[in-house]
PDB file of C-alpha atoms and ligand atoms in Angstrom:
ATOM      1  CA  UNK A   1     141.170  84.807 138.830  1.00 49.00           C
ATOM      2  CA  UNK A   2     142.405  81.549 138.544  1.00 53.00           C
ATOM      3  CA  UNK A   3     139.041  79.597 138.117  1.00 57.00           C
ATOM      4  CA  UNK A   4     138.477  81.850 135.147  1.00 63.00           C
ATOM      5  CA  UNK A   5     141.347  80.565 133.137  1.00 82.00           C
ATOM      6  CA  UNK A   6     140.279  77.833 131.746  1.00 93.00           C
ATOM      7  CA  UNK A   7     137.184  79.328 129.771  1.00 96.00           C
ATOM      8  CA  UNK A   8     138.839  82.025 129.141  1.00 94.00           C
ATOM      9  CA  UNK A   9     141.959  79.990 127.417  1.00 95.00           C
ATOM     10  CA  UNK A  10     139.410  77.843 125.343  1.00 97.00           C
ATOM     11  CA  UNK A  11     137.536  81.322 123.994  1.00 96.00           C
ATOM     12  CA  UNK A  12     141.018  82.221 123.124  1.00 96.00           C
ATOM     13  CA  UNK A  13     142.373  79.628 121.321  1.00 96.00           C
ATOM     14  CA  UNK A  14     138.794  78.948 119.399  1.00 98.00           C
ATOM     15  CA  UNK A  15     137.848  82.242 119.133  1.00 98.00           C
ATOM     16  CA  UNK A  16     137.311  81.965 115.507  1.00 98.00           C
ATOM     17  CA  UNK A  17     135.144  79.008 115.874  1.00 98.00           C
ATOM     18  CA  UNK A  18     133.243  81.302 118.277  1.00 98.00           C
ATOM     19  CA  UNK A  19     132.560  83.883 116.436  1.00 98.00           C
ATOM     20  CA  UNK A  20     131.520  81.967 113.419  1.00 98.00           C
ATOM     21  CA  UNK A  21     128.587  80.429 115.336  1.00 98.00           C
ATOM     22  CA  UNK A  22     127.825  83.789 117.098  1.00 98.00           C
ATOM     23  CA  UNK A  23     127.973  86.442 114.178  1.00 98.00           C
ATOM     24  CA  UNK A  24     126.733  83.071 111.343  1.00 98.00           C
ATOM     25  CA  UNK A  25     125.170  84.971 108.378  1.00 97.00           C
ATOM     26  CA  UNK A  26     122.151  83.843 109.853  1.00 97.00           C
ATOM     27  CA  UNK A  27     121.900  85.569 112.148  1.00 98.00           C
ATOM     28  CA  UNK A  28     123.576  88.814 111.139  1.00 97.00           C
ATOM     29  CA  UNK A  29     120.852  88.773 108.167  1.00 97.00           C
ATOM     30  CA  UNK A  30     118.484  89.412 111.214  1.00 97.00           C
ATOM     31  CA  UNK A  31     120.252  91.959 112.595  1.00 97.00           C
ATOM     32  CA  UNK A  32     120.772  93.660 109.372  1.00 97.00           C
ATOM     33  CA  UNK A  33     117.024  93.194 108.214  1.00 97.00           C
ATOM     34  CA  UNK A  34     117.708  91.014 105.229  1.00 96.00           C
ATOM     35  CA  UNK A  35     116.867  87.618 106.750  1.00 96.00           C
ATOM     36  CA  UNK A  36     115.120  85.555 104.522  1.00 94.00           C
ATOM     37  CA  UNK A  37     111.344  84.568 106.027  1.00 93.00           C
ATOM     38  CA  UNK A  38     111.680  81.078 104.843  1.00 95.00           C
ATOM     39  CA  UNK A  39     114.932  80.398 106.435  1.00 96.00           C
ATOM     40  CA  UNK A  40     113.355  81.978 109.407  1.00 97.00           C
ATOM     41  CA  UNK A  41     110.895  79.946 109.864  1.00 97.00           C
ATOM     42  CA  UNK A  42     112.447  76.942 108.645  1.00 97.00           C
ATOM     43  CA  UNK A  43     114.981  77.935 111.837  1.00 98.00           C
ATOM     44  CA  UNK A  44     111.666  78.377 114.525  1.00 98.00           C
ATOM     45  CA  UNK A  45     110.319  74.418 112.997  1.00 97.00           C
ATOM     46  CA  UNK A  46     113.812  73.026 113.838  1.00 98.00           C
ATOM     47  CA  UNK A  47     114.687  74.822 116.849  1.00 98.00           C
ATOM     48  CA  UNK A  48     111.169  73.305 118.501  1.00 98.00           C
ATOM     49  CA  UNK A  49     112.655  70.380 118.041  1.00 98.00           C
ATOM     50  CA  UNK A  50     115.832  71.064 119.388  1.00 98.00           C
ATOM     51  CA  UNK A  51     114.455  72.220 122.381  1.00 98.00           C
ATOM     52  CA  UNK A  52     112.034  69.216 122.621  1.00 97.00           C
ATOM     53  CA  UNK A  53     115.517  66.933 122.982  1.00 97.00           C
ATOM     54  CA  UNK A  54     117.156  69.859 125.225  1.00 98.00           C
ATOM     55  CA  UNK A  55     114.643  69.259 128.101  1.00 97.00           C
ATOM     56  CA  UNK A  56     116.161  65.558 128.470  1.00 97.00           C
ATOM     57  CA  UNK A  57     119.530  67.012 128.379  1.00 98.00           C
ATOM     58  CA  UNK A  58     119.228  69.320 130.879  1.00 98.00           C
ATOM     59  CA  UNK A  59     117.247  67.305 132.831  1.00 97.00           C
ATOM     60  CA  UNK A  60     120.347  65.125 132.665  1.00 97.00           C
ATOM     61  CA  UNK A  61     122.869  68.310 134.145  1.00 97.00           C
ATOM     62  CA  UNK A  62     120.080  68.687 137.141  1.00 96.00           C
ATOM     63  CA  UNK A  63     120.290  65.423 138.128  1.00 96.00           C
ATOM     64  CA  UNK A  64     124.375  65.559 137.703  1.00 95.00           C
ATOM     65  CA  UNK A  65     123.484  68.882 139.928  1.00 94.00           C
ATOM     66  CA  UNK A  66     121.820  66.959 142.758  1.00 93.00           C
ATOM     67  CA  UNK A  67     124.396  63.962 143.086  1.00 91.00           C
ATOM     68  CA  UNK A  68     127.017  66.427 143.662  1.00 88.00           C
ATOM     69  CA  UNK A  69     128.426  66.623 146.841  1.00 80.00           C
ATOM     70  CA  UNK A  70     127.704  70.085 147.148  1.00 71.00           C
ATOM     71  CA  UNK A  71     125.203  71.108 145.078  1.00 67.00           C
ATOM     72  CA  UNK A  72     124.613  75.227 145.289  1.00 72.00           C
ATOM     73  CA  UNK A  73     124.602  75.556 141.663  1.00 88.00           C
ATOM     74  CA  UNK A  74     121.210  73.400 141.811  1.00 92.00           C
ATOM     75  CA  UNK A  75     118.444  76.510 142.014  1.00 93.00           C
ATOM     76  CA  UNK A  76     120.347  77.905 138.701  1.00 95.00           C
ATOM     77  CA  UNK A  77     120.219  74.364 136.972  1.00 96.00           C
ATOM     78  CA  UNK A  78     116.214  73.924 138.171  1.00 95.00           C
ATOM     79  CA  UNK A  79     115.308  77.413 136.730  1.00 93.00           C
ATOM     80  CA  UNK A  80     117.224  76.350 133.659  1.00 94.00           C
ATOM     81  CA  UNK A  81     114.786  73.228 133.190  1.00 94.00           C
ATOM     82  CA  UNK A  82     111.658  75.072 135.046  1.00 94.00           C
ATOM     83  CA  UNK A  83     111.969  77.442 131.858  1.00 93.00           C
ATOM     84  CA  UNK A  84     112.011  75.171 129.067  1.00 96.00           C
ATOM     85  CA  UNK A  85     108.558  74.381 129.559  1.00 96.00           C
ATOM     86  CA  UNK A  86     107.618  78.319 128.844  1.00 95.00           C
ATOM     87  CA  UNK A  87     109.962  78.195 126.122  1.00 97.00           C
ATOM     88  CA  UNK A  88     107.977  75.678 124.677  1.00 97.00           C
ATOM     89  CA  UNK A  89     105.097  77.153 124.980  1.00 97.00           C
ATOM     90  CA  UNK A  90     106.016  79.845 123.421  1.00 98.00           C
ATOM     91  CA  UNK A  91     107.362  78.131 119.888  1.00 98.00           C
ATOM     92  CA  UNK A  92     104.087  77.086 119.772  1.00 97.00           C
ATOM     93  CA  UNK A  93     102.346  80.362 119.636  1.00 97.00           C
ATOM     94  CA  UNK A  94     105.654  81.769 117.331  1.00 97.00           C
ATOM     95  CA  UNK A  95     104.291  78.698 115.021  1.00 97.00           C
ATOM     96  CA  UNK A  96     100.916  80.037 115.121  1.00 97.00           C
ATOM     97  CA  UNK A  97     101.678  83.368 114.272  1.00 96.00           C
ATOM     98  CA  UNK A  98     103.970  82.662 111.574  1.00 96.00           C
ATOM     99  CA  UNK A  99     101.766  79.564 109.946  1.00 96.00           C
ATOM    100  CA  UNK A 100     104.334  76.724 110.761  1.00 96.00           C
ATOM    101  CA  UNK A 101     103.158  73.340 111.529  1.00 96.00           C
ATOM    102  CA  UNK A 102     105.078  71.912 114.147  1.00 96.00           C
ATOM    103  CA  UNK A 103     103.493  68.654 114.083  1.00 93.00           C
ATOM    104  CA  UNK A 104     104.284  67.751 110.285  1.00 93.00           C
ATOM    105  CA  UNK A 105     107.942  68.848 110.546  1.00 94.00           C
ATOM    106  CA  UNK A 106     110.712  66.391 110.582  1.00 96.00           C
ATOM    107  CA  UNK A 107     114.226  66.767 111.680  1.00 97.00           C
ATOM    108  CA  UNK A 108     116.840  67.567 109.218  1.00 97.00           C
ATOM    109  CA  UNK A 109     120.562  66.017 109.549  1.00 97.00           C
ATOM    110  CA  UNK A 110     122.494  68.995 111.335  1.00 98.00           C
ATOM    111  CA  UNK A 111     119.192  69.046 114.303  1.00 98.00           C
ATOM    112  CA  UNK A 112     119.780  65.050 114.362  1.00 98.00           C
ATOM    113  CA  UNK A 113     123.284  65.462 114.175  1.00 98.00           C
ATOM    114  CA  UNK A 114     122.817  67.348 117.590  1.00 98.00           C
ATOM    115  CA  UNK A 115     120.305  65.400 119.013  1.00 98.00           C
ATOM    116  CA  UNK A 116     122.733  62.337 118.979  1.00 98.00           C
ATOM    117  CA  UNK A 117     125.435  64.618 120.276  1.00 98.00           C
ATOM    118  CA  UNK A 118     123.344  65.458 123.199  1.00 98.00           C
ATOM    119  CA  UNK A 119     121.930  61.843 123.915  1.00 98.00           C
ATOM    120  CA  UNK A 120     125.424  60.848 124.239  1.00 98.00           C
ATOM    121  CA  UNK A 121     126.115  63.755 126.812  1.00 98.00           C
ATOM    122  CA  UNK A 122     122.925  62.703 128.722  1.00 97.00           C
ATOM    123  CA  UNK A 123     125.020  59.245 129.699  1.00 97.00           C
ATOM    124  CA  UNK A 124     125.696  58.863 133.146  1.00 95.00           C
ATOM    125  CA  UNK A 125     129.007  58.017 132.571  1.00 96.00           C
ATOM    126  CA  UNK A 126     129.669  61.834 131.222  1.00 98.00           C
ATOM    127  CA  UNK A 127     130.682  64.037 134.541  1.00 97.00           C
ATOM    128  CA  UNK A 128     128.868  66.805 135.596  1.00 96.00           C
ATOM    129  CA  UNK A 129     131.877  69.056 134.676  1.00 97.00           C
ATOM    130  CA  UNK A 130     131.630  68.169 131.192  1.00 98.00           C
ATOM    131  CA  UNK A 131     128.026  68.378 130.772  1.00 98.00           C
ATOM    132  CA  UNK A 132     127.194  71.772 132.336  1.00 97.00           C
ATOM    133  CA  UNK A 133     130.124  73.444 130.118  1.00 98.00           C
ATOM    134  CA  UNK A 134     127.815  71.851 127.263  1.00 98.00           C
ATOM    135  CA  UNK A 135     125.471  73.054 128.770  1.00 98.00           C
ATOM    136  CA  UNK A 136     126.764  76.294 129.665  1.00 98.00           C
ATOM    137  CA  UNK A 137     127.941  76.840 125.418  1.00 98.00           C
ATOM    138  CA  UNK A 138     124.892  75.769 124.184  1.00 98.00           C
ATOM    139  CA  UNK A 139     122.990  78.661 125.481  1.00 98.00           C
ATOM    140  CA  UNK A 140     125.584  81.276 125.707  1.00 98.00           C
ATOM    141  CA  UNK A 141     125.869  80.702 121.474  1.00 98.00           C
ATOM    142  CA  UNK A 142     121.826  81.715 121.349  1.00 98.00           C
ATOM    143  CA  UNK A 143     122.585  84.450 124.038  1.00 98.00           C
ATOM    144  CA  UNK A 144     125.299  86.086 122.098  1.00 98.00           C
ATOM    145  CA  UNK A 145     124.167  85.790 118.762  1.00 98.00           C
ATOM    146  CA  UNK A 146     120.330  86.735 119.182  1.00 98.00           C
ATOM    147  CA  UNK A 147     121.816  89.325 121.497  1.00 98.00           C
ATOM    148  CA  UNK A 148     124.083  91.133 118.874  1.00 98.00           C
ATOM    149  CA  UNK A 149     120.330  91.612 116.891  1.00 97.00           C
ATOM    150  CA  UNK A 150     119.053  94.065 119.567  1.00 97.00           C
ATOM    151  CA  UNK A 151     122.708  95.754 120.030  1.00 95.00           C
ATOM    152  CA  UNK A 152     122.802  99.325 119.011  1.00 95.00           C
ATOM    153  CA  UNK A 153     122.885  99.822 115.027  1.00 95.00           C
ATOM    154  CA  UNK A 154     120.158  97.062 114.421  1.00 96.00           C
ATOM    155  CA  UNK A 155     117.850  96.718 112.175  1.00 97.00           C
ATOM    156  CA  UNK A 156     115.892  93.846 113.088  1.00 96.00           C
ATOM    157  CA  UNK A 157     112.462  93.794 111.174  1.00 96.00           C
ATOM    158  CA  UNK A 158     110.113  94.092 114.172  1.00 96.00           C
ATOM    159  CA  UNK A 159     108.170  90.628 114.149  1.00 96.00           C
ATOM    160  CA  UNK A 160     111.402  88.902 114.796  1.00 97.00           C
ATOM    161  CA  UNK A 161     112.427  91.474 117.856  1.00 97.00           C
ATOM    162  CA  UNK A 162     110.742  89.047 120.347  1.00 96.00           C
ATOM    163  CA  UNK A 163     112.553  86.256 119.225  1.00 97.00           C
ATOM    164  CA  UNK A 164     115.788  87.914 119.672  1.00 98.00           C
ATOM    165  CA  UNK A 165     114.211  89.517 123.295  1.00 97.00           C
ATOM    166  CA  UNK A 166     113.974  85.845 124.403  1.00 97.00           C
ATOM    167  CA  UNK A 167     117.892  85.122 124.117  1.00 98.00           C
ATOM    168  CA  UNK A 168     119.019  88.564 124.087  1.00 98.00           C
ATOM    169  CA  UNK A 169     117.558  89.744 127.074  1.00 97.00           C
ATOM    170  CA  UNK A 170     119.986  90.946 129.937  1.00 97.00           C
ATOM    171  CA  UNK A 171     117.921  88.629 131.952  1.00 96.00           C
ATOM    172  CA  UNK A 172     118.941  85.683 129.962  1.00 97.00           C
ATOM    173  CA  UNK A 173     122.520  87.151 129.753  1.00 97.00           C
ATOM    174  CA  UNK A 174     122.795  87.235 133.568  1.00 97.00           C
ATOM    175  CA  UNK A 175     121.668  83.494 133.716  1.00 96.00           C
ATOM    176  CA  UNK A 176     123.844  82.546 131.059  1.00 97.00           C
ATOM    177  CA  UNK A 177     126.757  84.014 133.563  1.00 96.00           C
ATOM    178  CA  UNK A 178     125.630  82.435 136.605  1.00 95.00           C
ATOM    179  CA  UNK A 179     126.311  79.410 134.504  1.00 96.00           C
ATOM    180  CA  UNK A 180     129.387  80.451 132.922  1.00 96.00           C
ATOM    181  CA  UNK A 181     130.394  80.323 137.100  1.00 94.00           C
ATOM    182  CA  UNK A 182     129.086  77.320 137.892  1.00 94.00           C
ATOM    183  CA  UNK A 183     131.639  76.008 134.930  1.00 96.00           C
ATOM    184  CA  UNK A 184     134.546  78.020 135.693  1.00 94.00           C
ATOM    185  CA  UNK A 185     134.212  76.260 139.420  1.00 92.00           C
ATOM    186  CA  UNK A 186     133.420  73.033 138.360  1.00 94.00           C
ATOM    187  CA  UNK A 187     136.477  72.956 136.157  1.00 95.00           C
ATOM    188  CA  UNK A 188     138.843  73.990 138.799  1.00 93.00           C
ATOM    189  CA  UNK A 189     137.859  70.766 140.484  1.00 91.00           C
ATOM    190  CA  UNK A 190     137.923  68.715 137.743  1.00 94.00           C
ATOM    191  CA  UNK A 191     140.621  66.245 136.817  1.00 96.00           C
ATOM    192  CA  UNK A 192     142.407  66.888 133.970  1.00 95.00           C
ATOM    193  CA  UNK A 193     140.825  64.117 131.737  1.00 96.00           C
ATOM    194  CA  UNK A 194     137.301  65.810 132.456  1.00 97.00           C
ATOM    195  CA  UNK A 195     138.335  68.982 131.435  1.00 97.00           C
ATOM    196  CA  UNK A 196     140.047  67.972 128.434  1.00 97.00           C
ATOM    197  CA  UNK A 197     136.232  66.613 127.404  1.00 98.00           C
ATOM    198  CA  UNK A 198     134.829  69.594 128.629  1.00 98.00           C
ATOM    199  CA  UNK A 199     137.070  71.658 126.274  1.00 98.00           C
ATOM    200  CA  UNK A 200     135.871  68.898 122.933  1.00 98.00           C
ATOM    201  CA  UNK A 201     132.423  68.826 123.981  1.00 98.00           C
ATOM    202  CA  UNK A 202     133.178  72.954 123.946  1.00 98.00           C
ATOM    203  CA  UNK A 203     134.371  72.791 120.641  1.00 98.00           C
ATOM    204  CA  UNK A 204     131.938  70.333 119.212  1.00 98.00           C
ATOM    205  CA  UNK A 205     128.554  72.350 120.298  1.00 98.00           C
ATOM    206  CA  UNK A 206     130.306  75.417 118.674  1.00 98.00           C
ATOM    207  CA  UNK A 207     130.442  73.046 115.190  1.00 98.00           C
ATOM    208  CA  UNK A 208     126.963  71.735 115.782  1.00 98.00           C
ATOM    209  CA  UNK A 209     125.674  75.261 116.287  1.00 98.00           C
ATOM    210  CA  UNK A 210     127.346  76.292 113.313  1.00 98.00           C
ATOM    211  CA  UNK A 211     125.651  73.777 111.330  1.00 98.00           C
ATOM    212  CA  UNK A 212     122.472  74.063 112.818  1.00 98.00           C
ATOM    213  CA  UNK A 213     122.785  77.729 111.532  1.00 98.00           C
ATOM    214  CA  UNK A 214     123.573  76.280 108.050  1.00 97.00           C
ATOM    215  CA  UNK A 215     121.052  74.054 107.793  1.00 97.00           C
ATOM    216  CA  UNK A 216     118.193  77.076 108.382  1.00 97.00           C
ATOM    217  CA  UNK A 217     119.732  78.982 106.117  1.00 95.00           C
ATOM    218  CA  UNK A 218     119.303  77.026 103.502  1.00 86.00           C
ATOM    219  CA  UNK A 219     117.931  73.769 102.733  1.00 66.00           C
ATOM    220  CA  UNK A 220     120.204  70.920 102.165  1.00 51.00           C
TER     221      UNK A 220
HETATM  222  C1  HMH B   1     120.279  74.973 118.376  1.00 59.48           C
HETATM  223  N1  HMH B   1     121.099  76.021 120.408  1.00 59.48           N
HETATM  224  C2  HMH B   1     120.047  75.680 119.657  1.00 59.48           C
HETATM  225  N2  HMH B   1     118.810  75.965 120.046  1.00 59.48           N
HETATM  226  C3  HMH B   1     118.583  76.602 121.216  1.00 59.48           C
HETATM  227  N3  HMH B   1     117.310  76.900 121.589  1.00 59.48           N
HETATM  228  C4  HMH B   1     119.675  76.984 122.030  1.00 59.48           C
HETATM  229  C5  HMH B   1     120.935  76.672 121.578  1.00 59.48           C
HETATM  230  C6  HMH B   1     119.511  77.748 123.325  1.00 59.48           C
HETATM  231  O1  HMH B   1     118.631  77.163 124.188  1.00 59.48           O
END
């Protein structure tokens, strides 16, 4: 339909940007069962931290949600933030069971890098168009890439299948397109100057996700 067009136009023209933060060697090497264990874990100690600046983020959209004059999408948005706090939990126990200390782990540049990128997108000034199509990227990258490691053909070394269950799941799938909705109609009633954001704030989580890839591969 018509609402779709404007996702689907951006996935167009930066497909290849798409697919090099969805198929990074990173994460093929998982799929293909020759992931490096230090790069994986290196990953699981900066993702924690991601996800520790995520929750003020998408706090951030939810409150967006709720000053909207109609606000339907804001049960999708509250289960979004509702599940962080599991999610967090459950680097926690990943840490345990792979020997990572969370506690003595610092951010390297590409996580900082992001964690500016989303501080600046947590502004009130930023519309709620623009910052649920962050949103909206942000997690459809992890739901694409971790779910190409439990397509058919995989060979995903079994410890990390649960990892790859978390964003690969057809649960997390369907969320990820009840927000890919919630963009498609919030962009139809954007003005043009949001949605041209939108579409840079698009591009630049696809480049932050790429280097955020980078940077657990290998140490720099
Ligand atoms: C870097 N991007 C990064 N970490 C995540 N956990 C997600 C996306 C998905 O929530």
């Amino acid at each position: 339909g018509v609402e779709a067009s404007t996702t689907a136009a951006w996935m167009e023209r930066h497909r290849q940007m798409y697919e090099r933060a969805t198929r990074h060697p990173f994460t093929v090497s998982i799929r293909d069962g020759t992931i490096d264990l230090s790069a994986f874990k290196r990953w699981l100690s900066q993702d924690y931290l991601f996800v520790r600046e995520f929750v003020a983020f998408v706090a951030s959209v939810l409150l967006k949600c709720c000053k909207q004059e109609d606000s339907l999408d804001m049960e999708i948005i509250l289960g979004g933030v509702a599940s962080l706090s599991d999610e967090l939990s459950w680097f926690k126990n990943e840490a345990v069971k792979w020997d990572v200390d969370l506690a003595s782990v610092p951010p390297l540049k590409s996580n900082l890098e992001y964690h500016r990128f989303l501080g600046s997108l947590t502004e009130p000034e930023i519309s709620y168009a623009v910052a649920v199509t962050t949103f909206w990227i942000i997690e459809t990258v992890y739901q694409d890439s971790f779910g190409f490691c439990i397509e058919e053909g995989n060979k995903t070394p079994p410890e990390l299948l649960g990892t790859c269950q978390r964003w690969g799941s057809a649960e997390f799938k369907q969320y990820c397109q009840s927000l890919h909705r919630i963009v498609d109609h919030s962009l139809a009633n954007a003005p043009a100057d949001a949605v041209k954001s939108a579409e840079e704030a698009f591009v630049r989580v696809l480049e932050l996700e790429i280097g955020f890839w980078e940077m657990s591969s290998s140490q720099s």
